[in-house]
PDB file of C-alpha atoms in Angstrom:
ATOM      1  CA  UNK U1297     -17.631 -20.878  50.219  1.00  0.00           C
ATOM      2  CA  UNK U1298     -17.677 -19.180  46.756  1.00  0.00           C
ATOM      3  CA  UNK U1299     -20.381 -16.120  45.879  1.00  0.00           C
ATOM      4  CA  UNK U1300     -20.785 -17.856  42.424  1.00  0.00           C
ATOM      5  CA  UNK U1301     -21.033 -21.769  42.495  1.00  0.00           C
ATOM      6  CA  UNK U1302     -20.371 -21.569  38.331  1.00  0.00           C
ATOM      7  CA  UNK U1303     -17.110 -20.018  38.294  1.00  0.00           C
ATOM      8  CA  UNK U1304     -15.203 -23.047  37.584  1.00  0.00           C
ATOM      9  CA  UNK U1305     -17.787 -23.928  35.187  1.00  0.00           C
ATOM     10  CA  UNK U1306     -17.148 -20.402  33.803  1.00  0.00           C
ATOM     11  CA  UNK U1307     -13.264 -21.094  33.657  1.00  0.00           C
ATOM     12  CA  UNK U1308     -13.438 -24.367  31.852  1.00  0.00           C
ATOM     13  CA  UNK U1309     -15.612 -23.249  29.220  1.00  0.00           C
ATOM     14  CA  UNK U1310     -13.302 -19.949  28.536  1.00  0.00           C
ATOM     15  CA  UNK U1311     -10.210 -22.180  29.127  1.00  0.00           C
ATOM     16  CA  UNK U1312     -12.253 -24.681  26.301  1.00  0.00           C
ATOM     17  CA  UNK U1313     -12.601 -21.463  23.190  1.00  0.00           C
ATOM     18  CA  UNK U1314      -9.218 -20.086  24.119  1.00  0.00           C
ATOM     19  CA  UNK U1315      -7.846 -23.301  23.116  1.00  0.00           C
ATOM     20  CA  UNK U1316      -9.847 -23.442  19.580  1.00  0.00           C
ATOM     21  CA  UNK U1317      -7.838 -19.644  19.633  1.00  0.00           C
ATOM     22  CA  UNK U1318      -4.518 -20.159  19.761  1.00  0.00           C
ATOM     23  CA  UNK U1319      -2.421 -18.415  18.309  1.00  0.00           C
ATOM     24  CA  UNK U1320       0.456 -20.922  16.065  1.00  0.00           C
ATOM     25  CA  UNK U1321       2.924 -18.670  13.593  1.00  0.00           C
ATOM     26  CA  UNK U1322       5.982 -17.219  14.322  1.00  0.00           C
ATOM     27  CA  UNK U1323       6.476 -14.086  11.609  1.00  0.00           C
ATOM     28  CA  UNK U1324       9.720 -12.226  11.137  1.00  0.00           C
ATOM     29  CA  UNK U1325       9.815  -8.965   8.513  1.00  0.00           C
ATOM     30  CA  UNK U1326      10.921 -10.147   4.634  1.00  0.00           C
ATOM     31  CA  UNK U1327      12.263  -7.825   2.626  1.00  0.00           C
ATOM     32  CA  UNK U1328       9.757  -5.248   1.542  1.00  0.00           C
ATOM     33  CA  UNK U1329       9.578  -6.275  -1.969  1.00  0.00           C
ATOM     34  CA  UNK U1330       6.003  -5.829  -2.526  1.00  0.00           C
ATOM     35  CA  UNK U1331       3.656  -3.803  -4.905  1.00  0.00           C
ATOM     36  CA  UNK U1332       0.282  -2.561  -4.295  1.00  0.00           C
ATOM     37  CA  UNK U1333      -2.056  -3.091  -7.642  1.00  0.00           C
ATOM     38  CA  UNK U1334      -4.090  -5.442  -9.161  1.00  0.00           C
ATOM     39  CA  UNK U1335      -3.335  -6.865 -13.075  1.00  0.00           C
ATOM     40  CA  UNK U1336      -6.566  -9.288 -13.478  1.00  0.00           C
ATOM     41  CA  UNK U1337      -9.620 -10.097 -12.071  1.00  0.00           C
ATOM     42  CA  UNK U1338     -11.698 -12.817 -12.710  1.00  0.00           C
ATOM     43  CA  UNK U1339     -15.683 -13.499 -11.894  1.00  0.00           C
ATOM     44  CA  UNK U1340     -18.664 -15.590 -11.940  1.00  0.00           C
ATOM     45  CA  UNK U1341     -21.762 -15.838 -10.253  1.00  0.00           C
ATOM     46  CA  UNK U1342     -21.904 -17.184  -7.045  1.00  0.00           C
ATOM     47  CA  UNK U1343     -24.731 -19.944  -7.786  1.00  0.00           C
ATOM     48  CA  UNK U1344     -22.514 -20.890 -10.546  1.00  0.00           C
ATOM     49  CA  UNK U1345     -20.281 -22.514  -8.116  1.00  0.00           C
ATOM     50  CA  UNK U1346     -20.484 -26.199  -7.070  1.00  0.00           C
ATOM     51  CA  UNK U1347     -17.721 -27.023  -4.912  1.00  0.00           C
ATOM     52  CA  UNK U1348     -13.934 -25.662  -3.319  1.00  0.00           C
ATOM     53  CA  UNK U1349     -11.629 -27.395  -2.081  1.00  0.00           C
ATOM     54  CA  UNK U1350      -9.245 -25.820   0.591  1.00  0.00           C
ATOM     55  CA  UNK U1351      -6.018 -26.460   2.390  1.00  0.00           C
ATOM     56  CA  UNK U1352      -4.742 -24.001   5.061  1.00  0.00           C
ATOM     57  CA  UNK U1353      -5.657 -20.988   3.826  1.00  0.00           C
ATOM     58  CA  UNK U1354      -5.157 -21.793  -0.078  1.00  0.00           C
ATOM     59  CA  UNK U1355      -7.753 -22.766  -2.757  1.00  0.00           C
ATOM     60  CA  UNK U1356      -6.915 -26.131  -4.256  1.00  0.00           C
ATOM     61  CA  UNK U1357      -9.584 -26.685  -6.762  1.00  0.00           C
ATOM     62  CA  UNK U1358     -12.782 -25.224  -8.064  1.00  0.00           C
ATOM     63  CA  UNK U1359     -15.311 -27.185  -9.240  1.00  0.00           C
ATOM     64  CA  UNK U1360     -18.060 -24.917 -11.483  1.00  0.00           C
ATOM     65  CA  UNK U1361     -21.708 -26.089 -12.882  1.00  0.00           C
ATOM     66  CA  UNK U1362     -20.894 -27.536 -16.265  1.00  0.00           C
ATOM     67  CA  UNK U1363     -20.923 -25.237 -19.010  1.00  0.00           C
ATOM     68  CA  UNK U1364     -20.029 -22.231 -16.541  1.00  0.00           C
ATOM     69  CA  UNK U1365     -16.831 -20.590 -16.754  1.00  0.00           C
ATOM     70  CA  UNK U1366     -15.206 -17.347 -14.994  1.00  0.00           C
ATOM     71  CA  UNK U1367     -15.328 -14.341 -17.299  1.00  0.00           C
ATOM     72  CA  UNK U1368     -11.600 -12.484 -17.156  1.00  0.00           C
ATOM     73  CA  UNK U1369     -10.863  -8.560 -16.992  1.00  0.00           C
ATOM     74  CA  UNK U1370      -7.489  -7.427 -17.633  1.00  0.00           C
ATOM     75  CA  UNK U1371      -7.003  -4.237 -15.440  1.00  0.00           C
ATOM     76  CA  UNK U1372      -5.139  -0.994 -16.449  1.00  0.00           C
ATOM     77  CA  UNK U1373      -1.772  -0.758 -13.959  1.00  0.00           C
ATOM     78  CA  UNK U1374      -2.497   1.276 -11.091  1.00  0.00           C
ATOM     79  CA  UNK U1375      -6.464   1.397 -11.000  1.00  0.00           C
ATOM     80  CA  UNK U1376      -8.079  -1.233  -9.443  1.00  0.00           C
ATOM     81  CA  UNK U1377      -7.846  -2.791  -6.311  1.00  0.00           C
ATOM     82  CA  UNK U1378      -8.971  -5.482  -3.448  1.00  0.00           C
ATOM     83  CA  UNK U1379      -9.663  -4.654   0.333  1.00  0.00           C
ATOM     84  CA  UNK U1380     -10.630  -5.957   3.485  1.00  0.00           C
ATOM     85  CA  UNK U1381     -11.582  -4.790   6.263  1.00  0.00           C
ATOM     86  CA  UNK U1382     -11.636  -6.379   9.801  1.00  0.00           C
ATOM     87  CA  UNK U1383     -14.575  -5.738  11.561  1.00  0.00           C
ATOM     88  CA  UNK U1384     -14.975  -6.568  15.185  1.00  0.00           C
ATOM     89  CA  UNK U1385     -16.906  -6.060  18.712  1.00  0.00           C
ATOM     90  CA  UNK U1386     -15.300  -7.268  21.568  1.00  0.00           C
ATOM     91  CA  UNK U1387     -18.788  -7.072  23.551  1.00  0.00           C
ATOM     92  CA  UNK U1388     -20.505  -9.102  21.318  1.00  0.00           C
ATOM     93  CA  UNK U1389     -17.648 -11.728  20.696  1.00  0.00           C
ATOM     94  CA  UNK U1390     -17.975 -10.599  16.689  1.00  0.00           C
ATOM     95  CA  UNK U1391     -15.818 -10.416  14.162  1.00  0.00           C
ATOM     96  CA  UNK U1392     -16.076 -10.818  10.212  1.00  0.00           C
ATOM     97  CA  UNK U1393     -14.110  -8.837   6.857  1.00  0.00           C
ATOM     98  CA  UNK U1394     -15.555  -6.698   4.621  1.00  0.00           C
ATOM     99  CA  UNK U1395     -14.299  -7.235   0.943  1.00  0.00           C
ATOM    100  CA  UNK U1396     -14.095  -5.028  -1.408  1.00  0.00           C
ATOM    101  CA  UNK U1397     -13.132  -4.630  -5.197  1.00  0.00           C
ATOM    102  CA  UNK U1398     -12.720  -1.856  -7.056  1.00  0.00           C
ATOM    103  CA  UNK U1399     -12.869  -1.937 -11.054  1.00  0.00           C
ATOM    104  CA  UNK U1400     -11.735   0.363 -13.432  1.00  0.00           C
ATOM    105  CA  UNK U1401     -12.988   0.057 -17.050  1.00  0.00           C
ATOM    106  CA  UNK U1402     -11.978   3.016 -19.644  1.00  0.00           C
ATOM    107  CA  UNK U1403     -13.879   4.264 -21.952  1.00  0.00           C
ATOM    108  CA  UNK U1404     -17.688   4.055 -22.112  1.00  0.00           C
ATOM    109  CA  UNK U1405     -18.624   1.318 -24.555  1.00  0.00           C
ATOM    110  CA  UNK U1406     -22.303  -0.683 -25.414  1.00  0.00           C
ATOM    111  CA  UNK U1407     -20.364  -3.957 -24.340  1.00  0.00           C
ATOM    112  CA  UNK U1408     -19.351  -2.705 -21.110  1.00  0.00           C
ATOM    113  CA  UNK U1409     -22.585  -0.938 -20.240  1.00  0.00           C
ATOM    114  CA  UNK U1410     -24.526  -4.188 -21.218  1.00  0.00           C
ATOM    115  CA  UNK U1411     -22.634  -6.373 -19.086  1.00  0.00           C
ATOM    116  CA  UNK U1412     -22.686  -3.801 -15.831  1.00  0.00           C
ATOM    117  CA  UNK U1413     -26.458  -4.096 -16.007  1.00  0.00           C
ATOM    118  CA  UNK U1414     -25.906  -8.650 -15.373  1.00  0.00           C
ATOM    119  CA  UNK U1415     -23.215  -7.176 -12.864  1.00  0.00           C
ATOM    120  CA  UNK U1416     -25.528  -5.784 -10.866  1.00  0.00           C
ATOM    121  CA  UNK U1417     -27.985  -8.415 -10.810  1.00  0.00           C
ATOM    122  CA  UNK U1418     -25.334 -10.970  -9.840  1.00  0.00           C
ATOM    123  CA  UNK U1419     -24.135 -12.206  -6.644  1.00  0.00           C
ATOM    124  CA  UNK U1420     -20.434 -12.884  -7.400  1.00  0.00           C
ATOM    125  CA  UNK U1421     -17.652 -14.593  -6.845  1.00  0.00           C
ATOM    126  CA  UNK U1422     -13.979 -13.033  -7.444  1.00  0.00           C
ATOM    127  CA  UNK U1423     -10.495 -14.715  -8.075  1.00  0.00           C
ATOM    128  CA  UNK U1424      -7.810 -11.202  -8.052  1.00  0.00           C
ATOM    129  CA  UNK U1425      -4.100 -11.582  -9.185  1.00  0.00           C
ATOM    130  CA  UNK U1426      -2.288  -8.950  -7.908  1.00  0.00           C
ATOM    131  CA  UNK U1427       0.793  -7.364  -9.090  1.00  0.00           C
ATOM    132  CA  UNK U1428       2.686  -9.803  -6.515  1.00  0.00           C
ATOM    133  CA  UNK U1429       1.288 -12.713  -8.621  1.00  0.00           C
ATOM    134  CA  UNK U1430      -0.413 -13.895  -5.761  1.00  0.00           C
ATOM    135  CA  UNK U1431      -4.116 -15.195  -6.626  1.00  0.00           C
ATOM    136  CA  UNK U1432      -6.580 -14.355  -3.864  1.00  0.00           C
ATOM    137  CA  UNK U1433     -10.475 -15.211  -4.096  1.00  0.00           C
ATOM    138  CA  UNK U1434     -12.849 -13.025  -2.893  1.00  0.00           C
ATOM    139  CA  UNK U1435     -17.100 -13.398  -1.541  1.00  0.00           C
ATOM    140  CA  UNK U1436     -16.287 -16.953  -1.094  1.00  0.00           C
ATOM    141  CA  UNK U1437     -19.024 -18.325   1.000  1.00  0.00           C
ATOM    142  CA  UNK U1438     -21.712 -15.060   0.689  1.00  0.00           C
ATOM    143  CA  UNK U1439     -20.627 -13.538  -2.553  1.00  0.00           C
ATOM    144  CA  UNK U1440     -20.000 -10.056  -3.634  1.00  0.00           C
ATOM    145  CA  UNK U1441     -22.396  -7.340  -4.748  1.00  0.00           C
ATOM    146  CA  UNK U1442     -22.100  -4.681  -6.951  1.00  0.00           C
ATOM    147  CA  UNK U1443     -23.672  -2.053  -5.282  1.00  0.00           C
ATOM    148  CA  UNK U1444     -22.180   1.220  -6.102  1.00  0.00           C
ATOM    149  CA  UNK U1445     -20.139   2.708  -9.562  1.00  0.00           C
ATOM    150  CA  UNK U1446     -19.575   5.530 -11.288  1.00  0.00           C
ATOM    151  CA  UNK U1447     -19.983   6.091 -15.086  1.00  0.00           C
ATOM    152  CA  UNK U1448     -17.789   9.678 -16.129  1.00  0.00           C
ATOM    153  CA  UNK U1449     -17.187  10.623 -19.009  1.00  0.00           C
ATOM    154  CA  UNK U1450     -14.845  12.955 -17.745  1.00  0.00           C
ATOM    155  CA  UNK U1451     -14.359  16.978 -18.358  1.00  0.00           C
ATOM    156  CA  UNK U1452     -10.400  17.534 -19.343  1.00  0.00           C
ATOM    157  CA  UNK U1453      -9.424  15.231 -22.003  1.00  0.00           C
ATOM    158  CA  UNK U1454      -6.535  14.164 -19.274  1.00  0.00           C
ATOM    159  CA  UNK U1455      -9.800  13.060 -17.239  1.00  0.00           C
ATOM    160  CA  UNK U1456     -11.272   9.007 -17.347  1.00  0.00           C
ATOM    161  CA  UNK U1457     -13.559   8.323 -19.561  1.00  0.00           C
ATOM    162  CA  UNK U1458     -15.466   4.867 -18.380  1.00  0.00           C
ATOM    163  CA  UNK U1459     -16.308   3.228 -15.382  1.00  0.00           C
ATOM    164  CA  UNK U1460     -15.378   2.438 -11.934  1.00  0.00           C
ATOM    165  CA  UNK U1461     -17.314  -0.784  -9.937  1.00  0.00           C
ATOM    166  CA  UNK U1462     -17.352  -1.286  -6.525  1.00  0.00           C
ATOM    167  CA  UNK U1463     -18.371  -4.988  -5.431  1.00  0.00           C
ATOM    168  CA  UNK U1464     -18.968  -5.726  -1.808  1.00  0.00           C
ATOM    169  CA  UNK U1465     -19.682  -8.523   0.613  1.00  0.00           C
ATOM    170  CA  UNK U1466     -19.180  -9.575   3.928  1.00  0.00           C
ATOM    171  CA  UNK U1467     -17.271 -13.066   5.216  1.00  0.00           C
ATOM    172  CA  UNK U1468     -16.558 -14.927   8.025  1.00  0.00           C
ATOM    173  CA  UNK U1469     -12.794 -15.564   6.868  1.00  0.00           C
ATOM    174  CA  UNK U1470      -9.940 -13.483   4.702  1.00  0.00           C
ATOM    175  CA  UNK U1471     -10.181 -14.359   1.687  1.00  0.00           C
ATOM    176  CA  UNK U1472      -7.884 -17.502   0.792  1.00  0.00           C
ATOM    177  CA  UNK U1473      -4.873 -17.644  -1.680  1.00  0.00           C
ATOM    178  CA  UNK U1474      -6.130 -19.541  -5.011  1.00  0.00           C
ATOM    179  CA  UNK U1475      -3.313 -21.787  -5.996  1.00  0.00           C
ATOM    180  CA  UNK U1476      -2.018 -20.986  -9.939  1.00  0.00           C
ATOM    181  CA  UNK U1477      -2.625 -24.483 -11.064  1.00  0.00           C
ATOM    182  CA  UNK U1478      -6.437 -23.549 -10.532  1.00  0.00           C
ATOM    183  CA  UNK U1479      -6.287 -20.570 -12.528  1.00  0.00           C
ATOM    184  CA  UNK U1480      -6.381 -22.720 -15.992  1.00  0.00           C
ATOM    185  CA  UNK U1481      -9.580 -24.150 -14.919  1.00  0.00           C
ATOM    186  CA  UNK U1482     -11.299 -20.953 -14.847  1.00  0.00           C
ATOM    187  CA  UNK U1483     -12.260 -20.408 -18.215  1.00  0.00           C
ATOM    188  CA  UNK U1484     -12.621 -24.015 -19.445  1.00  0.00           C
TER     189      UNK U1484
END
């Protein structure tokens, strides 16, 4: 006789989610012929967004609300960057990744200033090429925030002289390659 009639109950279930878990990729070290960095980053607001398509793990197509198109900053080498973080709790069976990107403008201008204050007010989406040239989009599903920044003008004339953004967000997944074909459509 069993102290707790639902254990095989128990069991399957468990046995049921493992399943869905499973791990499937073998991965062997490459040579390390990567660089950290950023060249471009491109954005839009989220609501501006009418459909993705995906296909394991890569972005196929966009489709944006006519009219709309992804605005483009260039990046100066070695300043701005992409991150996320995986965030989990085994007790309660959690886990999501926190995105972030980091922009770095020089220079204070009126054009820059004018457009930070939209920034702000947005809930974004963000496609990054890196200096890999690898296309990864970001706040795919809940968007990114701009929610903290600096604006310096600096104090040794070696010092920046601009702006540095820092968009957040939360999502369920890592954020999915963006295939290069896409990348034409962005501004069209």
């Amino acid at each position: 006789k069993t102290l707790f009639p639902y254990t095989t109950l128990f069991r399957s279930t468990i046995n049921q989610i493992m399943s869905t878990c499973a791990l499937t990729t073998d991965y062997t070290f490459a040579c390390d012929a990567g660089v950290g960095g950023n060249k471009t980053f491109w954005l839009i607001e989220h609501e501006n967004i009418e459909s993705l398509t995906e296909s394991s793990g890569t972005i196929t197509a966009i489709t944006k609300v006519a009219g709309k198109v992804f605005r483009k900053y260039d990046l100066v080498m070695e300043t701005s960057s992409t991150d996320e973080a995986i965030t989990g709790d085994r007790q309660a069976g959690t886990s999501f990744f926190a995105q972030t990107a980091v922009i770095v403008i020089n220079r204070q201008q009126v054009l820059v200033r004018n457009e930070l204050k939209v920034l702000a007010k947005n809930n974004l989406m963000l496609i990054a090429l890196d200096s890999n040239g690898d296309y990864r989009l970001y706040g795919r599903e809940y968007g990114l925030r701009l929610l903290t920044g600096n604006i310096t003008s600096g104090t040794a004339w070696s010092d920046r002289n601009g702006y540095v953004f820092n968009l957040t967000g939360k999502e369920k997944e890592p954020a999915p390659f963006v295939e290069s074909s896409v990348i034409a459509t962005l501004q069209t």
